[in-house]
mmCIF file of C-alpha atoms in Angstrom:
data_model
loop_
_atom_site.group_PDB
_atom_site.id
_atom_site.type_symbol
_atom_site.label_atom_id
_atom_site.label_comp_id
_atom_site.label_asym_id
_atom_site.label_seq_id
_atom_site.Cartn_x
_atom_site.Cartn_y
_atom_site.Cartn_z
ATOM 1 C CA MET A 1 54.980 114.613 116.979
ATOM 2 C CA ARG A 2 56.923 113.362 113.973
ATOM 3 C CA GLN A 3 60.693 115.077 113.667
ATOM 4 C CA LEU A 4 61.452 116.673 110.204
ATOM 5 C CA LYS A 5 64.355 114.954 108.325
ATOM 6 C CA PHE A 6 66.798 117.821 106.440
ATOM 7 C CA ALA A 7 70.415 117.612 105.278
ATOM 8 C CA LYS A 8 70.994 121.390 107.032
ATOM 9 C CA GLU A 9 71.504 121.299 110.975
ATOM 10 C CA ILE A 10 70.630 123.727 112.682
ATOM 11 C CA SER A 11 72.683 126.253 115.097
ATOM 12 C CA THR A 12 73.286 126.128 118.297
ATOM 13 C CA GLU A 13 72.734 129.900 119.437
ATOM 14 C CA ARG A 14 68.995 129.587 117.011
ATOM 15 C CA ILE A 15 68.055 126.231 119.067
ATOM 16 C CA ASN A 16 68.939 127.769 122.547
ATOM 17 C CA GLU A 17 67.073 130.940 121.483
ATOM 18 C CA PHE A 18 63.475 128.528 120.594
ATOM 19 C CA GLU A 19 63.936 126.857 123.912
ATOM 20 C CA LYS A 20 63.878 129.728 125.891
ATOM 21 C CA LEU A 21 61.222 131.680 123.678
ATOM 22 C CA ILE A 22 59.216 127.767 124.702
ATOM 23 C CA SER A 23 59.820 128.059 128.382
ATOM 24 C CA ILE A 24 58.526 131.066 128.305
ATOM 25 C CA ALA A 25 55.679 130.190 126.275
ATOM 26 C CA ARG A 26 55.082 126.770 128.453
ATOM 27 C CA THR A 27 54.282 129.919 131.462
ATOM 28 C CA LYS A 28 51.727 131.536 129.115
ATOM 29 C CA GLN A 29 49.869 128.225 127.878
ATOM 30 C CA PRO A 30 46.124 126.721 129.194
ATOM 31 C CA SER A 31 45.745 123.550 130.684
ATOM 32 C CA ASN A 32 44.652 121.350 128.073
ATOM 33 C CA ALA A 33 41.309 121.077 130.066
ATOM 34 C CA GLU A 34 41.148 124.734 129.303
ATOM 35 C CA GLN A 35 42.197 124.530 125.960
ATOM 36 C CA ARG A 36 39.103 121.764 125.707
ATOM 37 C CA ALA A 37 36.694 124.442 126.722
ATOM 38 C CA LEU A 38 37.580 127.310 124.596
ATOM 39 C CA LEU A 39 37.090 124.915 122.019
ATOM 40 C CA GLU A 40 34.326 124.482 123.195
ATOM 41 C CA LYS A 41 32.963 127.905 123.615
ATOM 42 C CA VAL A 42 34.567 128.955 119.914
ATOM 43 C CA ARG A 43 32.259 125.512 118.589
ATOM 44 C CA SER A 44 28.962 127.113 120.437
ATOM 45 C CA GLY A 45 29.525 130.254 118.165
ATOM 46 C CA GLU A 46 32.359 132.754 120.245
ATOM 47 C CA SER A 47 34.443 133.182 117.773
ATOM 48 C CA GLU A 48 36.279 135.856 118.693
ATOM 49 C CA LEU A 49 37.977 133.651 120.576
ATOM 50 C CA ILE A 50 39.222 132.177 117.802
ATOM 51 C CA GLU A 51 42.216 134.269 118.477
ATOM 52 C CA LYS A 52 42.706 133.087 122.324
ATOM 53 C CA LEU A 53 42.505 129.456 120.621
ATOM 54 C CA VAL A 54 45.642 129.970 118.050
ATOM 55 C CA ASP A 55 47.457 132.427 121.127
ATOM 56 C CA SER A 56 47.468 128.706 123.132
ATOM 57 C CA TRP A 57 49.734 126.702 120.049
ATOM 58 C CA GLU A 58 52.350 129.447 120.207
ATOM 59 C CA VAL A 59 54.040 126.344 122.394
ATOM 60 C CA ASN A 60 53.592 124.302 119.705
ATOM 61 C CA ILE A 61 54.264 126.287 116.864
ATOM 62 C CA LEU A 62 57.788 127.128 117.889
ATOM 63 C CA SER A 63 58.660 123.386 118.463
ATOM 64 C CA ILE A 64 57.741 122.749 114.877
ATOM 65 C CA ALA A 65 59.621 125.866 113.797
ATOM 66 C CA LYS A 66 62.601 124.746 115.486
ATOM 67 C CA GLN A 67 62.464 122.003 113.598
ATOM 68 C CA ILE A 68 62.628 123.256 110.216
ATOM 69 C CA PRO A 69 66.858 124.839 109.325
ATOM 70 C CA THR A 70 66.585 128.418 108.417
ATOM 71 C CA GLU A 71 67.586 131.528 109.034
ATOM 72 C CA ILE A 72 63.815 133.009 108.566
ATOM 73 C CA PRO A 73 63.416 135.193 111.493
ATOM 74 C CA ILE A 74 61.956 133.163 114.620
ATOM 75 C CA GLU A 75 59.027 135.960 114.708
ATOM 76 C CA GLU A 76 57.860 135.010 111.067
ATOM 77 C CA LEU A 77 57.579 131.802 111.759
ATOM 78 C CA ILE A 78 55.691 131.944 114.416
ATOM 79 C CA ALA A 79 53.378 134.597 112.500
ATOM 80 C CA ILE A 80 53.025 132.117 109.613
ATOM 81 C CA GLY A 81 51.926 129.089 111.875
ATOM 82 C CA LYS A 82 49.396 131.337 113.735
ATOM 83 C CA LYS A 83 48.194 132.580 110.652
ATOM 84 C CA GLU A 84 47.998 128.751 108.931
ATOM 85 C CA LEU A 85 46.245 127.559 112.206
ATOM 86 C CA ASN A 86 43.227 130.923 112.340
ATOM 87 C CA ASN A 87 42.749 129.894 108.648
ATOM 88 C CA LEU A 88 42.397 126.146 109.499
ATOM 89 C CA ALA A 89 39.820 126.966 112.597
ATOM 90 C CA GLU A 90 38.197 129.316 110.535
ATOM 91 C CA HIS A 91 37.579 126.704 107.932
ATOM 92 C CA GLU A 92 36.380 124.382 111.232
ATOM 93 C CA ILE A 93 34.158 127.122 112.267
ATOM 94 C CA ASN A 94 32.386 127.401 109.136
ATOM 95 C CA SER A 95 31.747 123.269 109.385
ATOM 96 C CA GLU A 96 31.270 122.789 113.297
ATOM 97 C CA ILE A 97 34.827 122.843 114.651
ATOM 98 C CA ARG A 98 36.345 120.093 116.077
ATOM 99 C CA GLU A 99 38.735 117.516 117.608
ATOM 100 C CA ARG A 100 40.556 117.101 113.949
ATOM 101 C CA PHE A 101 41.929 120.690 115.497
ATOM 102 C CA PHE A 102 44.271 119.648 117.524
ATOM 103 C CA ARG A 103 45.599 116.556 114.984
ATOM 104 C CA PHE A 104 45.245 118.682 112.221
ATOM 105 C CA GLY A 105 47.059 122.096 113.567
ATOM 106 C CA ALA A 106 50.390 121.011 113.743
ATOM 107 C CA TRP A 107 51.147 120.068 109.949
ATOM 108 C CA CYS A 108 48.896 123.006 108.893
ATOM 109 C CA VAL A 109 51.402 124.961 110.651
ATOM 110 C CA ARG A 110 54.473 122.639 109.260
ATOM 111 C CA GLN A 111 53.371 123.080 105.742
ATOM 112 C CA GLY A 112 52.707 126.900 106.639
ATOM 113 C CA MET A 113 56.301 127.154 107.382
ATOM 114 C CA LEU A 114 57.507 124.385 104.722
ATOM 115 C CA LYS A 115 56.045 126.967 102.238
ATOM 116 C CA LEU A 116 57.900 129.942 103.025
ATOM 117 C CA ILE A 117 61.078 128.485 103.355
ATOM 118 C CA ILE A 118 61.054 126.883 99.263
#
């Protein structure tokens, strides 16, 4: 994933907090095969699994949020990231969800967080 460039530095405390949350989220993260199987189920019409698909992205959301130098609470950044992914998944469901969800998801999360701080 490409790094964002900001002039403002992120505090060491905040980076440590992100690292701790990322390590916790990694223990709950499904494998790539499990994520793809979940995506297949969502594609086949089980739209109630969208929330589970979005939750499986928590490590990615935290990694993106870690790059953004802001004092906005981490929980709020996670919430906006999940909201953006939910919106993407809903849109993709309507046009048959594809692999692009995984590629386009990071961009959507980043844009949502940047909108929040601007």
